[in-house]
mmCIF file of C-alpha atoms in Angstrom:
data_model
loop_
_atom_site.group_PDB
_atom_site.id
_atom_site.type_symbol
_atom_site.label_atom_id
_atom_site.label_comp_id
_atom_site.label_asym_id
_atom_site.label_seq_id
_atom_site.Cartn_x
_atom_site.Cartn_y
_atom_site.Cartn_z
ATOM 1 C CA MET A 1 -0.018 0.048 -0.016
ATOM 2 C CA ALA A 2 1.469 3.416 -1.021
ATOM 3 C CA ARG A 3 2.328 5.809 1.742
ATOM 4 C CA ARG A 4 -0.093 8.778 1.894
ATOM 5 C CA GLU A 5 1.549 12.042 0.950
ATOM 6 C CA THR A 6 1.507 14.492 3.969
ATOM 7 C CA THR A 7 3.814 17.163 2.577
ATOM 8 C CA PRO A 8 2.761 20.129 0.483
ATOM 9 C CA SER A 9 3.388 20.040 -3.220
ATOM 10 C CA GLU A 10 5.056 23.030 -4.800
ATOM 11 C CA SER A 11 1.750 24.822 -5.403
ATOM 12 C CA GLU A 12 0.390 23.917 -2.156
ATOM 13 C CA TRP A 13 3.722 25.257 -0.513
ATOM 14 C CA ARG A 14 2.851 28.708 -1.842
ATOM 15 C CA ILE A 15 -0.430 28.700 0.096
ATOM 16 C CA MET A 16 1.395 27.534 3.231
ATOM 17 C CA GLU A 17 3.919 30.310 2.811
ATOM 18 C CA VAL A 18 1.135 32.857 2.750
ATOM 19 C CA LEU A 19 -0.370 31.496 5.961
ATOM 20 C CA TRP A 20 3.049 31.239 7.713
ATOM 21 C CA GLY A 21 4.032 34.660 6.677
ATOM 22 C CA SER A 22 0.702 36.200 7.952
ATOM 23 C CA GLY A 23 1.161 34.875 11.438
ATOM 24 C CA VAL A 24 -2.713 34.884 11.806
ATOM 25 C CA PRO A 25 -5.504 32.835 10.358
ATOM 26 C CA LEU A 26 -6.807 33.912 6.975
ATOM 27 C CA THR A 27 -9.863 33.388 4.949
ATOM 28 C CA SER A 28 -9.716 31.859 1.514
ATOM 29 C CA SER A 29 -10.421 35.322 -0.034
ATOM 30 C CA GLU A 30 -7.483 36.771 1.820
ATOM 31 C CA ILE A 31 -5.143 33.853 0.709
ATOM 32 C CA ILE A 32 -6.437 34.238 -2.961
ATOM 33 C CA SER A 33 -5.767 38.048 -3.017
ATOM 34 C CA ARG A 34 -2.220 37.442 -1.542
ATOM 35 C CA LEU A 35 -1.551 34.967 -4.424
ATOM 36 C CA ALA A 36 -2.999 37.183 -7.175
ATOM 37 C CA GLY A 37 0.474 37.757 -8.694
ATOM 38 C CA HIS A 38 0.789 34.120 -9.684
ATOM 39 C CA ALA A 39 -0.809 33.523 -13.041
ATOM 40 C CA ASP A 40 -1.162 29.793 -12.485
ATOM 41 C CA MET A 41 -3.080 30.243 -9.117
ATOM 42 C CA THR A 42 -6.595 31.040 -10.081
ATOM 43 C CA PRO A 43 -9.138 31.361 -7.198
ATOM 44 C CA ARG A 44 -10.679 28.011 -8.052
ATOM 45 C CA MET A 45 -7.166 26.316 -8.074
ATOM 46 C CA VAL A 46 -6.330 27.872 -4.698
ATOM 47 C CA ARG A 47 -9.454 26.436 -3.200
ATOM 48 C CA VAL A 48 -8.804 23.029 -4.594
ATOM 49 C CA LEU A 49 -5.298 23.169 -3.162
ATOM 50 C CA MET A 50 -6.513 24.323 0.252
ATOM 51 C CA ASN A 51 -8.865 21.373 0.308
ATOM 52 C CA ARG A 52 -5.985 19.106 -0.388
ATOM 53 C CA LEU A 53 -4.040 20.683 2.398
ATOM 54 C CA CYS A 54 -6.879 20.070 4.776
ATOM 55 C CA GLN A 55 -7.045 16.403 3.632
ATOM 56 C CA LYS A 56 -3.331 16.141 4.322
ATOM 57 C CA GLN A 57 -3.900 17.680 7.788
ATOM 58 C CA LEU A 58 -1.657 20.585 7.061
ATOM 59 C CA LEU A 59 -4.499 23.146 7.382
ATOM 60 C CA SER A 60 -7.519 23.353 9.603
ATOM 61 C CA TYR A 61 -10.408 25.704 9.231
ATOM 62 C CA VAL A 62 -13.360 27.109 11.200
ATOM 63 C CA VAL A 63 -16.530 28.614 9.924
ATOM 64 C CA ASP A 64 -16.919 32.229 10.529
ATOM 65 C CA GLU A 65 -19.630 32.630 13.193
ATOM 66 C CA ASN A 66 -21.105 35.688 11.385
ATOM 67 C CA ASP A 67 -21.048 34.176 7.839
ATOM 68 C CA ALA A 68 -21.307 30.422 7.226
ATOM 69 C CA ARG A 69 -19.931 30.882 3.707
ATOM 70 C CA VAL A 70 -16.540 32.195 5.057
ATOM 71 C CA TYR A 71 -13.864 29.760 6.202
ATOM 72 C CA ILE A 72 -10.872 30.843 8.237
ATOM 73 C CA TYR A 73 -7.704 28.673 7.652
ATOM 74 C CA THR A 74 -4.904 28.003 10.130
ATOM 75 C CA PRO A 75 -1.732 25.876 9.292
ATOM 76 C CA LEU A 76 -1.433 22.854 11.561
ATOM 77 C CA LYS A 77 2.351 22.312 10.859
ATOM 78 C CA SER A 78 5.002 24.899 10.977
ATOM 79 C CA ARG A 79 7.289 25.600 8.125
ATOM 80 C CA GLU A 80 10.163 23.939 9.886
ATOM 81 C CA GLU A 81 8.135 20.837 10.486
ATOM 82 C CA CYS A 82 7.249 20.647 6.746
ATOM 83 C CA LEU A 83 10.799 21.262 5.744
ATOM 84 C CA GLU A 84 11.992 18.465 8.018
ATOM 85 C CA GLU A 85 9.486 16.073 6.481
ATOM 86 C CA LYS A 86 10.230 17.166 2.941
ATOM 87 C CA GLY A 87 14.012 16.479 3.713
ATOM 88 C CA ARG A 88 13.342 13.032 5.122
ATOM 89 C CA ARG A 89 11.209 12.123 2.083
ATOM 90 C CA PHE A 90 13.876 13.489 -0.285
ATOM 91 C CA ALA A 91 16.644 11.390 1.293
ATOM 92 C CA ASP A 92 14.333 8.326 1.455
ATOM 93 C CA SER A 93 13.255 8.707 -2.171
ATOM 94 C CA TYR A 94 16.557 9.490 -3.930
ATOM 95 C CA PHE A 95 19.279 8.434 -1.444
ATOM 96 C CA SER A 96 17.953 5.162 0.125
ATOM 97 C CA GLY A 97 17.558 7.196 3.424
ATOM 98 C CA SER A 98 21.140 8.507 3.549
ATOM 99 C CA HIS A 99 20.873 12.060 4.719
ATOM 100 C CA ALA A 100 24.620 12.462 4.347
ATOM 101 C CA ASN A 101 24.510 11.504 0.553
ATOM 102 C CA ALA A 102 21.530 13.800 0.144
ATOM 103 C CA ALA A 103 23.347 16.724 1.743
ATOM 104 C CA ALA A 104 26.514 16.005 -0.319
ATOM 105 C CA ALA A 105 24.539 15.964 -3.583
ATOM 106 C CA LEU A 106 22.831 19.212 -2.779
ATOM 107 C CA LEU A 107 26.123 20.874 -1.823
ATOM 108 C CA LYS A 108 28.341 19.443 -4.419
ATOM 109 C CA ASN A 109 27.592 22.035 -7.009
ATOM 110 C CA ALA A 110 26.220 24.781 -4.864
ATOM 111 C CA THR A 111 27.922 28.181 -4.908
ATOM 112 C CA LEU A 112 28.077 29.268 -1.386
ATOM 113 C CA THR A 113 29.267 32.584 0.194
ATOM 114 C CA GLU A 114 31.722 32.287 3.081
ATOM 115 C CA GLU A 115 28.817 33.370 5.406
ATOM 116 C CA GLN A 116 26.721 30.451 4.147
ATOM 117 C CA ALA A 117 29.546 28.017 4.535
ATOM 118 C CA GLU A 118 30.208 29.231 8.117
ATOM 119 C CA GLU A 119 26.554 28.731 8.836
ATOM 120 C CA LEU A 120 26.697 25.171 7.631
ATOM 121 C CA ARG A 121 29.869 24.522 9.657
ATOM 122 C CA SER A 122 28.033 25.936 12.744
ATOM 123 C CA ILE A 123 25.043 23.597 12.195
ATOM 124 C CA LEU A 124 27.317 20.566 11.897
ATOM 125 C CA GLU A 125 29.323 21.508 14.929
ATOM 126 C CA ALA A 126 26.165 22.012 16.984
ATOM 127 C CA ARG A 127 24.688 18.508 16.141
ATOM 128 C CA ASP A 128 25.141 15.623 18.443
ATOM 129 C CA PHE A 129 26.031 12.680 16.159
ATOM 130 C CA SER A 130 26.243 10.074 18.937
ATOM 131 C CA GLY A 131 23.485 7.680 19.690
ATOM 132 C CA ALA A 132 20.360 6.605 17.792
ATOM 133 C CA GLY A 133 19.952 7.412 14.066
ATOM 134 C CA ARG A 134 23.644 7.400 13.496
ATOM 135 C CA GLU A 135 24.650 6.077 10.099
ATOM 136 C CA LYS A 136 26.886 3.021 9.953
ATOM 137 C CA LYS A 137 30.477 3.645 9.300
ATOM 138 C CA GLY A 138 31.211 3.748 5.571
ATOM 139 C CA GLN A 139 27.766 4.978 4.634
ATOM 140 C CA GLY A 140 26.926 8.497 3.712
ATOM 141 C CA GLN A 141 30.349 9.473 2.488
ATOM 142 C CA GLY A 142 28.852 10.808 -0.763
ATOM 143 C CA ARG A 143 31.586 9.221 -2.811
#
């Protein structure tokens, strides 16, 4: 049985970005107006995508108490939670679960500023690589 997708697609991600960026719940009309600059995001398409996000349990909604035709949407997962899951799925799908190989593939041809490289060094230095979830020696070398 196929695993049910629980991460936003590229188009769904745009909707989530609007909600994460707002910091407050928004109506579908407010979301649609904030996406007006995207030619491929018609009001109908936005509503379809919002429905999918609700089915994936990434969005929730309440009905406006003053107007039953108005739904107010709230993200159920943070941007960071969605990024973590996207990263796990990427490593699982393309690198047999090896996060080290996935990171190496992304960084291999990346052009980084010294500031970005330092940020990556800091992230690696702050990580605790002992204990559970540690890759076996010889795996994840990216070679």
